[in-house]
Amino acid sequence: MLMPDGGRAASAIVPPLFRELRVLAGNYWWSWQRDGTEVFRGISPTRWEASGHNPRRLLDETPPARLTELDTDPQYRARAQSLLARFTEAMQARAPWAERLQPHISPERPVAYFSAEFAVHESLPIYAGGLGVLAADHLKSASDLGLPLVAVGLLYRQGYFLQDLDRSAWQHERYVDVDRAALPIERVVGSDGTPITVTLMIHHRAVRVSVWRVRVGRVPLYLLDTNRDDNEERDRWITGHLYGGNQDTRIGQELTLGIGGVRALRALGLTPAIFHMNEGHSAFLTLELLREELAAGAPLAEARARVRSQCVFTTHTPVTAGHDVFGVELMDTHLAAYWPELGLPRDEMLSFGRRRPEDAWEPFGMTPLAIRFARAVNGVSRRHGEVCREMWHDLWPERTPATVPIRHVTNGIHVPTWSAPVARALFDRHLGTGWEERLDDPDLPAKVDAIPDEELWELRNQLRRHLVAAVRAYARATRVRNAEDAEFIAAADALLDPEVLTIGFARRIAIYKRLSLLVRDSRRMLRLLTDPERPIQLVLAGKAHPFDNEAKHILQELARLQQPIERLGRVVYLENYNLALARWLVQGCDVWLNLPRRPLEASGTSGQKVVANGGLNVSVLDGWWVEGARADNGWTVGDHVTDGNPDTQDAADAEALYHVLESEVVPLFYTRDTRGIPVGWLTRVRASIKSLLPFFNTHRMLREYTERVYLDSDRG
Ligand SMILES: *Cc1c(COP(=O)(O)O)cnc(C)c1O
């Protein structure tokens, strides 16, 4: 098949097999399939790394002679063809529950899922962290399960920043243009063959927006982009950076996502049954839907009711800074040309974004706007649901907090994305192929119990070895790039020990996530790290927000922990946390730490990723762990009690953390039977898989969204 963009692979000398693979490279479906990565990496491991794991780029840059050579390799051909055959089949498969969705949701009336970030794959840098991972995992499960869904996001010119740490471990941010031409994306064209462009008024200017498509299995992800020659320079930067820029840029982005997003769907001829706002960033979409209703002649009350019947909203954080608010002046300047279009008085409009509609001084909040116009609102864990009902109580002054109509759907992870190939192979043998689709199988516990100790332990050892090798190669490459001295570069090959209990902590470096607990008593932590018989090692990663100096200081404190034991290589901090690093870490670590200040972790998902790889959680009782924790499936740090003083709370939780590591985690890991196997440890691993995997996954989550939120069957 010829690609419309006329890439090199379309030329006649490329064997047909690779033209088919180039089509496959244009759909991220490959990224969560068995052998998906290997079929592309097998073309050239070095080019694969150099391409940033982008198979489209890899194929365009590989000399045709290499492709011709592989084309005659029967083993390679068989693997590639099997992958291609599965692709064709997957794109056509029918959803087992499609019938039940009719007539509410159908390909003609899909769910439209809006998010400011999507972490589909490391080669598509339009994400920052957990919100993006959750959004992308939602799309992947929608594709696997055949839920008709389209997604809308933004294509950032420079993505999120790249992180450089200097010698003092101070973070610097670096921004580079994304090579758009190399991405597996395509301009969306209308029925007449010309590219679709939508226009909206921001400030007093008409801003034109291009629409791109990314294929995520059967789900199209439409990305909006203002970086066009026919826009003014400042407007070209509206979609410049994810979570960068000032409030002007932010409101411009959110107008583009919300209003531009609805217009793009209309230009595509789509009539979504449901608009799902994943976080408040896209909430301006409600105004655009209201404008459509008013323009069609509906009176305001009816127009509002109709918008409400189509919108649902998921809120993701109790942290105040996570809820965008825009000052009245900013609203006035940026929406000046939109009010008249909308056809509502300015004050009426502004009241939609306030907790107290009549308070003319209150800034405009995206969360109140989303809540007012959504027929269903949910938090992302049971605990977070409770927190939300308190937090947004004043929007329902006549109710008690317990009866505030905000529910919860607990987050999950897309298991095929996060489970390592070797783990999937082990589960294939013992749980039966297709186990990812049957995680709620009542026989799953018995099958997990039947996995022999030797095989389960070998899985853990293999994954830990992979991680150690990957960390060494990564550290070496970083040191070479930074032109470090030869000795320091060589030392990268001695980082970590594949036999040592490996503990991971990687996520955004935000204060409430309390990476700082690790260094609160650095002497005690050093004792754990340097124990001659039973040491631990720490692998850490995460970016601090560019404006968050307090978080940057924590990175420096960690570096101080590292210095006295530099030679041992038992504390490694990896720059530029991204999806590829996240995969190694959640797959290779024996223990995953989660230490938020309660109740600020709405859910957290990274701990769920380790479960599918036989890792164990050590976590504070917050977010998902409140629902997941049992006495036998991991460890809990501290208890439910929160004392109002953050400092004494931190001290108590740090004490609890060191205590659980010293008295339970370390001894259990190093207690081996005559075969050298930590049988007690494996019992816990089995309990973790059996009790957590069936629930904390996005297939369960998506079914719950569909039944309770999209179809709203809770309310009859
Ligand atoms: C899973 C993931 C996160 C989210 O981690 P939390 O524990 O929910 O904070 C952030 N960043 C990346 C790259 C991830 O893969």
XYZ file of C-alpha atoms and ligand atoms in Angstrom:
731
model
C 0.000 0.000 0.000
C 1.325 3.452 -0.885
C 1.503 5.880 1.959
C -0.055 9.257 1.192
C 2.961 11.061 2.595
C 5.196 9.309 0.061
C 7.815 8.103 2.553
C 10.860 6.340 1.230
C 9.491 2.951 2.111
C 6.896 3.392 -0.609
C 9.540 3.210 -3.291
C 9.499 0.190 -5.521
C 12.699 -1.379 -4.207
C 11.194 -1.960 -0.756
C 9.849 -5.501 -0.379
C 6.056 -5.695 0.057
C 6.460 -7.090 3.591
C 8.027 -3.813 4.697
C 5.391 -1.720 3.001
C 2.879 -3.600 5.134
C 4.996 -3.083 8.218
C 5.080 0.611 7.426
C 1.291 0.678 7.581
C 1.463 -1.161 10.899
C 4.008 1.424 12.091
C 1.284 4.021 11.593
C -0.905 2.428 14.261
C 0.293 2.235 17.870
C -1.525 -1.091 18.176
C 1.865 -2.750 17.613
C 3.204 -1.255 20.850
C 1.151 -3.489 23.149
C 1.366 -6.743 21.167
C 3.559 -9.725 21.826
C 6.509 -9.423 19.480
C 5.348 -5.953 18.358
C 8.495 -4.209 19.516
C 10.749 -7.138 18.605
C 9.633 -7.233 14.971
C 10.721 -3.609 14.562
C 13.771 -3.728 16.804
C 14.898 -6.821 14.894
C 15.391 -4.675 11.790
C 18.292 -2.932 13.528
C 18.680 -2.585 17.300
C 20.943 0.471 17.004
C 18.668 2.264 14.562
C 15.736 1.336 16.785
C 17.305 3.183 19.716
C 18.353 6.094 17.487
C 14.790 6.416 16.169
C 13.422 6.959 19.678
C 11.464 3.698 19.289
C 9.566 5.159 16.337
C 9.118 2.373 13.745
C 7.991 4.806 11.035
C 11.292 6.629 11.323
C 13.230 3.391 11.633
C 11.781 2.061 8.377
C 12.404 5.322 6.551
C 16.020 5.399 7.674
C 16.971 1.753 7.146
C 18.887 1.085 3.906
C 16.778 -0.965 1.461
C 19.572 -3.554 1.307
C 18.945 -4.460 4.954
C 15.216 -4.833 4.296
C 15.874 -7.066 1.296
C 18.174 -9.182 3.440
C 15.521 -9.628 6.154
C 12.909 -10.328 3.523
C 14.698 -13.571 2.709
C 15.020 -14.636 6.380
C 12.241 -17.201 6.889
C 12.210 -16.799 10.652
C 11.875 -13.032 10.495
C 9.214 -13.266 7.806
C 7.151 -15.681 9.867
C 7.209 -13.434 12.935
C 6.367 -10.311 10.971
C 3.584 -12.022 9.075
C 2.042 -13.411 12.222
C 1.997 -9.901 13.704
C 0.451 -8.478 10.530
C -2.213 -11.187 10.469
C -3.137 -10.459 14.079
C -3.349 -6.764 13.211
C -5.832 -7.364 10.399
C -7.901 -9.570 12.663
C -7.853 -7.135 15.591
C -8.989 -4.227 13.449
C -12.044 -6.197 12.366
C -13.019 -8.001 15.556
C -16.454 -7.199 16.937
C -16.977 -6.152 20.498
C -18.618 -8.869 22.561
C -20.774 -6.256 24.225
C -21.364 -3.959 21.216
C -25.003 -5.039 21.048
C -25.647 -3.909 24.589
C -24.356 -0.433 23.852
C -26.846 0.164 21.043
C -28.581 2.484 20.434
C -26.823 4.779 22.917
C -23.250 4.345 21.738
C -22.293 3.298 18.219
C -19.613 4.076 15.642
C -21.882 6.885 14.420
C -22.440 8.111 17.980
C -19.170 7.357 19.781
C -17.806 8.521 23.098
C -15.556 11.573 22.568
C -12.748 11.533 25.133
C -10.930 14.851 25.695
C -7.584 15.164 27.470
C -4.688 17.654 27.479
C -2.197 14.766 27.456
C -1.980 11.203 26.181
C 0.941 8.927 27.031
C 0.465 6.458 24.202
C 4.139 5.718 23.619
C 7.530 7.303 24.263
C 7.864 8.161 20.550
C 4.897 10.568 20.776
C 5.906 13.240 23.313
C 2.515 14.709 24.195
C 2.429 13.675 27.860
C 3.886 14.624 31.219
C 2.805 11.933 33.660
C 0.044 9.918 35.237
C -2.902 11.782 33.721
C -1.562 11.045 30.253
C -0.869 7.399 31.054
C -4.385 6.948 32.360
C -5.846 8.592 29.234
C -3.804 6.471 26.824
C -4.541 3.259 28.727
C -8.246 4.161 28.515
C -7.943 4.372 24.704
C -6.059 1.087 24.451
C -8.707 -0.754 26.442
C -11.440 0.894 24.338
C -9.670 -0.488 21.276
C -9.231 -3.975 22.743
C -12.822 -4.139 23.945
C -14.315 -2.518 20.855
C -15.968 0.444 22.562
C -16.712 3.083 19.897
C -14.572 5.978 21.087
C -12.673 8.866 19.528
C -10.171 10.965 21.419
C -9.176 14.625 21.214
C -5.938 16.179 22.419
C -3.239 18.674 21.442
C -0.121 18.200 19.344
C 2.632 20.099 21.143
C 5.415 21.589 19.113
C 7.969 20.863 21.844
C 6.110 18.421 24.055
C 7.074 18.409 27.729
C 10.567 19.568 28.673
C 13.705 17.459 28.697
C 15.458 17.290 32.040
C 19.175 17.910 32.541
C 20.746 17.701 35.977
C 23.961 19.658 36.457
C 26.863 18.604 38.706
C 25.052 19.911 41.751
C 21.973 17.891 40.759
C 20.031 21.063 39.990
C 17.424 20.525 37.280
C 17.564 22.513 34.045
C 14.886 22.329 31.404
C 15.580 21.934 27.739
C 13.043 22.279 24.957
C 13.469 20.806 21.513
C 11.151 20.823 18.514
C 9.409 17.527 17.901
C 10.208 16.247 14.413
C 6.620 16.221 13.232
C 7.456 14.742 9.841
C 8.867 11.615 11.471
C 5.886 10.942 13.750
C 3.325 8.291 12.850
C 0.611 10.927 12.443
C -1.344 12.148 9.451
C -3.224 15.316 8.554
C -6.945 14.694 8.576
C -8.618 15.509 5.285
C -12.283 16.171 4.590
C -14.479 14.414 2.019
C -13.171 16.790 -0.675
C -9.593 15.748 0.018
C -8.416 19.046 1.515
C -6.978 19.149 5.037
C -9.496 19.995 7.713
C -8.895 23.315 9.436
C -11.016 24.779 12.194
C -10.990 28.383 13.331
C -11.792 29.948 16.672
C -11.544 33.410 18.167
C -8.955 33.830 20.903
C -8.390 37.354 22.140
C -9.582 39.299 19.112
C -7.826 37.108 16.659
C -8.987 34.268 14.476
C -6.727 31.307 15.243
C -6.561 28.486 12.735
C -6.094 24.947 13.953
C -4.844 21.907 12.028
C -6.161 18.446 12.841
C -3.942 15.362 12.904
C -4.818 11.732 13.454
C -2.909 9.152 15.485
C -4.187 5.596 15.360
C -4.357 3.773 18.669
C -5.660 0.412 17.552
C -9.255 0.993 16.558
C -9.404 4.346 18.324
C -8.574 7.521 16.397
C -6.841 10.193 18.470
C -7.292 13.649 16.916
C -4.617 16.172 17.791
C -5.047 19.902 17.346
C -2.186 22.157 16.419
C -1.925 25.940 15.958
C 1.628 25.916 14.588
C 0.698 27.105 11.094
C 2.169 29.703 8.750
C -1.138 31.532 8.542
C -1.326 32.156 12.323
C 0.391 35.040 14.073
C 3.661 34.054 15.702
C 2.296 34.159 19.282
C -0.681 32.011 18.294
C 1.621 29.436 16.739
C 2.947 28.898 20.259
C -0.459 28.210 21.821
C 0.222 24.515 21.340
C 3.941 24.998 21.981
C 4.437 23.269 25.329
C 2.470 20.929 27.511
C 1.868 22.663 30.879
C 4.368 25.366 29.955
C 3.998 29.075 29.327
C 1.938 31.560 31.262
C -1.773 31.901 31.962
C -2.298 33.499 28.523
C -0.948 30.418 26.825
C -2.826 28.129 29.149
C -6.210 29.684 28.473
C -5.419 29.704 24.759
C -4.619 26.000 24.906
C -7.766 25.189 26.770
C -9.917 27.191 24.360
C -8.239 25.355 21.497
C -8.798 21.954 23.101
C -12.399 22.547 24.192
C -13.879 24.766 21.493
C -11.500 23.738 18.706
C -12.005 20.090 19.655
C -15.787 20.197 19.289
C -15.443 22.051 15.988
C -12.954 19.492 14.715
C -15.326 16.623 15.530
C -18.134 18.434 13.725
C -15.886 19.016 10.705
C -15.267 15.277 10.712
C -19.015 14.718 10.597
C -19.165 13.163 14.077
C -22.069 13.386 16.515
C -20.696 11.949 19.762
C -23.226 10.529 22.199
C -21.011 11.493 25.118
C -18.282 14.043 25.744
C -15.928 12.785 28.432
C -13.769 15.511 29.982
C -10.675 13.864 31.407
C -9.756 16.601 33.917
C -10.958 20.214 33.638
C -8.577 21.351 30.877
C -11.154 20.610 28.190
C -14.192 22.051 29.995
C -14.645 24.943 27.523
C -16.174 22.277 25.299
C -19.364 22.701 27.343
C -19.617 26.341 26.207
C -19.242 25.337 22.591
C -21.987 22.729 22.941
C -24.127 25.390 24.618
C -23.441 27.763 21.742
C -24.575 25.112 19.273
C -27.820 24.572 21.167
C -28.542 28.289 21.512
C -27.763 28.867 17.847
C -30.276 26.156 16.968
C -32.898 28.157 18.838
C -33.158 26.323 22.179
C -34.027 28.482 25.201
C -31.213 28.676 27.748
C -32.671 26.276 30.310
C -33.314 23.636 27.680
C -29.927 24.214 26.054
C -28.217 23.701 29.402
C -30.141 20.512 30.054
C -29.200 19.142 26.644
C -25.516 19.914 27.121
C -25.630 18.304 30.546
C -27.180 15.152 29.147
C -24.130 14.676 26.889
C -21.232 15.526 29.212
C -19.395 13.541 31.866
C -16.399 14.672 33.885
C -13.538 12.943 35.694
C -11.601 15.033 38.200
C -8.099 13.834 39.024
C -6.567 15.631 41.941
C -7.302 17.144 45.343
C -4.247 19.414 44.926
C -5.524 22.996 44.515
C -2.888 23.967 41.941
C -4.172 21.151 39.743
C -7.450 23.023 39.156
C -7.086 25.780 36.579
C -8.616 29.121 37.395
C -8.518 32.164 35.157
C -8.889 35.725 36.397
C -11.854 37.747 35.195
C -9.579 40.052 33.187
C -8.015 37.138 31.392
C -11.452 35.752 30.596
C -12.547 39.153 29.323
C -9.614 39.576 26.977
C -9.511 36.040 25.670
C -13.200 35.420 25.289
C -14.136 38.949 24.188
C -14.962 37.798 20.688
C -16.527 34.540 21.844
C -19.285 36.024 24.116
C -21.189 37.531 21.218
C -20.928 34.246 19.308
C -22.168 32.344 22.318
C -25.104 34.687 22.724
C -25.118 34.955 26.527
C -24.487 37.925 28.780
C -20.919 38.043 30.052
C -21.907 37.830 33.723
C -24.053 34.800 33.173
C -21.166 33.097 31.414
C -18.668 33.945 34.125
C -20.995 32.616 36.812
C -20.715 29.109 35.328
C -17.082 28.912 36.450
C -17.597 29.999 40.035
C -18.246 28.133 43.213
C -20.457 31.052 44.278
C -22.110 32.229 41.051
C -22.987 35.683 42.411
C -19.436 36.494 43.590
C -18.156 38.873 40.906
C -14.615 38.697 42.325
C -14.229 34.946 42.128
C -12.036 33.842 39.227
C -13.312 31.444 36.605
C -12.608 27.806 37.470
C -12.521 25.008 34.931
C -13.591 22.426 37.516
C -16.805 24.236 38.580
C -17.579 24.740 34.872
C -17.121 21.032 34.159
C -19.134 20.000 37.211
C -22.052 22.307 36.352
C -22.364 20.934 32.855
C -21.753 17.239 33.494
C -24.507 14.787 34.222
C -21.982 12.466 35.878
C -18.910 13.506 37.858
C -16.392 11.081 39.283
C -13.146 10.898 41.188
C -10.563 8.202 40.509
C -10.588 6.027 43.655
C -13.011 5.379 46.504
C -11.046 7.599 48.871
C -10.753 10.329 46.241
C -14.527 10.205 45.723
C -14.968 11.043 49.421
C -12.405 13.822 49.212
C -14.152 15.297 46.140
C -17.526 15.353 47.861
C -16.006 17.471 50.627
C -13.951 19.587 48.282
C -16.816 20.570 45.959
C -19.579 20.558 48.541
C -20.254 24.285 48.146
C -21.587 23.712 44.624
C -24.471 21.885 46.325
C -25.036 24.062 49.410
C -28.384 22.409 50.123
C -26.824 18.948 50.488
C -24.685 17.242 53.094
C -21.200 16.232 51.865
C -22.153 12.550 51.868
C -24.965 13.178 49.372
C -22.982 15.360 46.958
C -23.456 13.607 43.595
C -19.813 12.838 42.835
C -18.959 9.173 42.511
C -15.733 7.347 41.778
C -14.340 4.959 39.201
C -11.032 3.617 40.438
C -8.159 3.932 37.976
C -6.434 0.967 36.407
C -3.604 0.231 33.995
C -3.580 -1.386 30.560
C -1.992 -4.709 31.428
C -0.671 -5.605 27.933
C 1.229 -2.285 27.890
C 2.831 -2.691 31.305
C 3.474 -6.417 31.658
C 6.969 -7.363 30.422
C 7.254 -9.788 27.490
C 8.839 -12.445 29.733
C 6.077 -12.007 32.322
C 3.427 -12.325 29.635
C 5.100 -15.485 28.363
C 5.057 -16.987 31.870
C 1.386 -16.097 32.341
C 0.577 -17.449 28.877
C 1.931 -20.812 29.982
C 0.151 -20.902 33.327
C -2.968 -18.780 32.933
C -3.596 -19.627 29.284
C -3.227 -17.317 26.269
C -5.666 -14.433 26.255
C -5.430 -14.119 30.058
C -5.215 -10.319 29.704
C -8.780 -10.371 28.405
C -9.975 -12.586 31.274
C -8.465 -11.004 34.362
C -11.697 -11.531 36.284
C -11.573 -15.294 35.592
C -12.615 -16.988 38.869
C -9.950 -19.665 38.240
C -7.152 -17.099 38.117
C -6.114 -17.506 41.793
C -5.738 -21.280 41.513
C -3.729 -20.904 38.323
C -1.433 -18.328 39.919
C -0.893 -20.660 42.878
C 0.109 -23.409 40.474
C 3.026 -21.451 38.980
C 6.153 -23.284 40.221
C 8.392 -21.327 42.632
C 11.405 -21.784 40.356
C 9.683 -20.181 37.392
C 8.243 -17.270 39.346
C 11.585 -16.554 40.993
C 13.396 -16.855 37.672
C 11.000 -14.260 36.237
C 11.910 -11.831 39.011
C 15.628 -12.443 38.550
C 15.396 -12.011 34.810
C 13.464 -8.752 35.090
C 15.896 -7.404 37.695
C 18.839 -8.291 35.445
C 17.183 -6.537 32.478
C 16.700 -3.447 34.615
C 20.302 -3.411 35.791
C 21.592 -3.778 32.233
C 19.247 -1.072 30.974
C 20.202 1.333 33.770
C 23.901 0.863 33.050
C 23.468 1.479 29.325
C 21.280 4.497 29.991
C 23.635 6.032 32.538
C 26.580 5.459 30.227
C 24.790 7.159 27.307
C 23.812 10.115 29.522
C 27.382 10.509 30.780
C 28.828 10.317 27.283
C 26.346 12.955 26.093
C 27.310 15.224 28.983
C 31.005 14.817 28.106
C 31.875 13.497 31.568
C 35.377 12.202 32.293
C 36.356 8.682 31.243
C 36.436 7.271 34.755
C 32.917 8.429 35.506
C 31.653 7.010 32.211
C 33.275 3.650 32.907
C 31.721 3.589 36.382
C 28.283 3.384 34.766
C 28.973 -0.297 34.090
C 29.186 -0.995 37.816
C 25.877 0.607 38.779
C 23.459 -1.594 40.727
C 23.801 -5.262 41.529
C 21.480 -7.790 39.886
C 21.258 -9.828 43.122
C 20.270 -7.004 45.458
C 16.745 -6.139 46.617
C 15.761 -3.355 44.208
C 13.408 -0.606 45.291
C 11.895 1.905 42.880
C 10.332 5.320 43.221
C 9.542 7.162 39.995
C 6.875 9.738 39.326
C 6.588 13.503 39.033
C 8.712 15.082 41.745
C 5.881 16.970 43.445
C 6.195 17.849 47.115
C 3.110 15.905 48.158
C 4.587 12.701 46.688
C 7.253 12.943 49.414
C 10.315 11.465 47.782
C 11.879 13.460 50.639
C 10.889 10.754 53.160
C 13.721 8.628 51.799
C 16.303 11.142 53.013
C 14.516 12.307 56.142
C 16.879 10.132 58.216
C 19.701 9.728 55.750
C 21.922 7.801 58.206
C 19.285 5.152 58.620
C 18.772 4.971 54.864
C 22.529 4.636 54.368
C 22.580 1.685 56.778
C 19.964 -0.063 54.658
C 21.893 0.655 51.481
C 25.260 -0.499 52.797
C 24.287 -3.515 54.887
C 27.024 -6.082 54.110
C 24.682 -9.094 54.161
C 21.314 -7.800 53.092
C 21.580 -4.461 51.259
C 18.936 -2.634 49.292
C 19.395 -0.471 46.201
C 17.284 2.447 45.018
C 16.323 3.387 41.474
C 14.718 6.796 41.193
C 13.398 8.991 38.413
C 11.064 11.912 37.868
C 10.861 15.486 36.663
C 10.100 18.500 38.820
C 7.755 21.068 37.293
C 9.900 23.894 35.827
C 8.527 26.435 38.345
C 8.733 24.150 41.382
C 12.010 25.063 43.081
C 11.130 23.227 46.265
C 10.864 19.991 44.291
C 14.183 20.725 42.585
C 15.819 21.029 45.999
C 14.663 17.513 46.857
C 16.603 16.203 43.874
C 19.709 17.853 45.286
C 19.150 16.282 48.699
C 18.968 12.884 47.052
C 22.261 13.523 45.342
C 23.761 14.121 48.795
C 22.559 10.676 49.853
C 24.317 9.235 46.848
C 27.726 10.854 47.375
C 29.116 8.893 50.341
C 28.286 5.595 48.647
C 28.968 6.611 45.070
C 31.346 3.692 44.613
C 28.751 1.129 45.585
C 26.398 2.333 42.884
C 23.379 1.586 45.020
C 21.427 4.796 44.421
C 20.695 5.645 40.830
C 18.708 8.629 39.662
C 17.676 8.449 36.012
C 17.134 11.700 34.127
C 14.216 12.261 31.798
C 11.629 9.912 33.201
C 9.427 8.729 30.353
C 7.359 5.730 29.343
C 10.330 3.624 28.274
C 12.073 4.161 31.621
C 8.810 3.575 33.430
C 8.476 0.168 31.780
C 11.943 -1.009 32.847
C 11.416 0.279 36.347
C 7.994 -1.169 37.072
C 9.071 -4.435 35.497
C 12.452 -4.760 37.177
C 11.913 -3.447 40.707
C 11.132 -5.904 43.488
C 9.439 -3.211 45.539
C 7.648 -0.041 44.508
C 7.321 2.857 46.924
C 4.360 5.218 47.152
C 4.614 7.835 49.894
C 2.079 10.613 49.260
C 0.891 13.018 51.898
C -2.655 11.859 52.582
C -5.144 12.459 51.044
C -3.448 14.120 48.089
C -2.789 11.081 45.877
C -6.107 10.765 44.080
C -5.265 7.295 42.812
C -1.714 6.739 41.584
C -1.193 4.041 39.002
C 2.515 3.252 38.927
C 2.135 0.757 41.787
C -0.499 -1.096 39.783
C 2.020 -1.560 36.962
C 4.407 -3.575 39.132
C 1.694 -6.090 40.026
C 1.563 -7.439 36.473
C 5.309 -8.138 36.732
C 5.466 -9.808 40.124
C 6.660 -6.718 42.028
C 5.333 -5.736 45.457
C 3.996 -2.438 46.784
C 5.098 -0.579 49.901
C 2.623 2.255 50.158
C 0.964 4.830 52.334
C -2.791 4.256 52.685
C -3.973 6.687 50.045
C -5.500 6.593 46.567
C -5.822 3.137 45.024
C -3.937 1.433 47.851
C -6.826 2.078 50.285
C -8.802 -0.361 48.136
C -5.898 -2.643 47.275
C -4.084 -3.150 50.593
C -4.414 -6.437 52.446
C -2.230 -7.862 55.164
C -0.607 -10.334 52.766
C -0.248 -8.624 49.343
C 2.337 -5.883 49.961
C 3.075 -3.550 52.874
C 1.353 -0.487 54.240
C 3.313 2.438 55.638
C 1.599 4.114 58.587
C -2.146 3.983 59.087
C -5.322 5.920 58.342
C -4.659 8.531 60.968
C -3.684 11.926 59.624
C -2.434 14.451 62.111
C -2.940 18.002 60.885
C 0.741 18.904 61.125
C 2.648 17.940 57.965
C 5.995 17.885 59.724
C 5.089 15.452 62.491
C 3.112 13.418 59.956
C 6.177 13.201 57.717
C 8.332 12.180 60.680
C 5.876 9.452 61.679
C 5.529 8.143 58.127
C 9.297 8.139 57.570
C 9.727 6.152 60.782
C 7.045 3.708 59.612
C 8.746 3.389 56.222
C 12.201 2.592 57.643
C 10.663 0.216 60.112
C 8.756 -1.814 57.529
C 11.821 -2.009 55.286
C 14.137 -3.089 58.107
C 11.872 -5.504 59.905
C 9.761 -7.016 57.128
C 10.729 -6.300 53.533
C 14.477 -6.905 53.739
C 14.330 -10.067 55.910
C 11.635 -11.667 53.751
C 13.528 -11.032 50.519
C 16.759 -12.522 51.865
C 15.255 -15.560 53.608
C 15.989 -18.353 51.140
C 15.281 -22.086 51.135
C 17.822 -24.730 50.101
C 17.126 -23.967 46.444
C 18.010 -20.308 47.078
C 14.401 -19.259 46.641
C 12.648 -16.760 48.965
C 9.476 -18.792 49.335
C 7.772 -16.350 51.717
C 8.421 -13.518 49.290
C 6.863 -15.463 46.423
C 3.787 -16.179 48.528
C 3.316 -12.433 48.809
C 3.911 -11.975 45.077
C 1.191 -14.531 44.360
C -1.194 -12.826 46.789
C -0.491 -9.486 45.098
C -1.245 -10.837 41.622
C -4.367 -12.697 42.730
C -5.882 -9.869 44.737
C -4.883 -6.830 42.663
C -4.573 -7.764 38.996
C -8.277 -8.636 38.459
C -9.416 -5.188 39.584
C -6.698 -2.566 38.985
C -6.709 -2.697 35.201
C -8.278 -0.504 32.513
C -10.437 -3.267 31.010
C -12.379 -3.373 34.302
C -12.203 0.421 34.524
C -13.530 0.923 30.996
C -16.410 -1.494 31.554
C -17.270 0.450 34.675
C -17.160 3.787 32.845
C -19.321 2.346 30.114
C -21.955 0.847 32.330
C -22.082 3.332 35.184
C -21.082 6.591 33.522
C -21.577 6.457 29.737
C -24.777 4.388 29.859
C -25.504 5.696 33.347
C -27.237 2.511 34.430
C -26.720 3.396 38.118
C -29.494 5.889 37.737
C -31.764 3.621 35.728
C 2.590 5.490 35.457
C 3.362 6.721 35.197
C 3.148 7.860 35.990
C 2.144 7.894 37.119
O 2.712 7.487 38.326
P 1.960 7.740 39.714
O 2.432 6.712 40.612
O 0.499 7.609 39.434
O 2.330 9.108 40.121
C 3.897 8.996 35.715
N 4.804 9.014 34.718
C 5.032 7.943 33.937
C 6.042 8.022 32.849
C 4.323 6.760 34.157
O 4.538 5.708 33.360
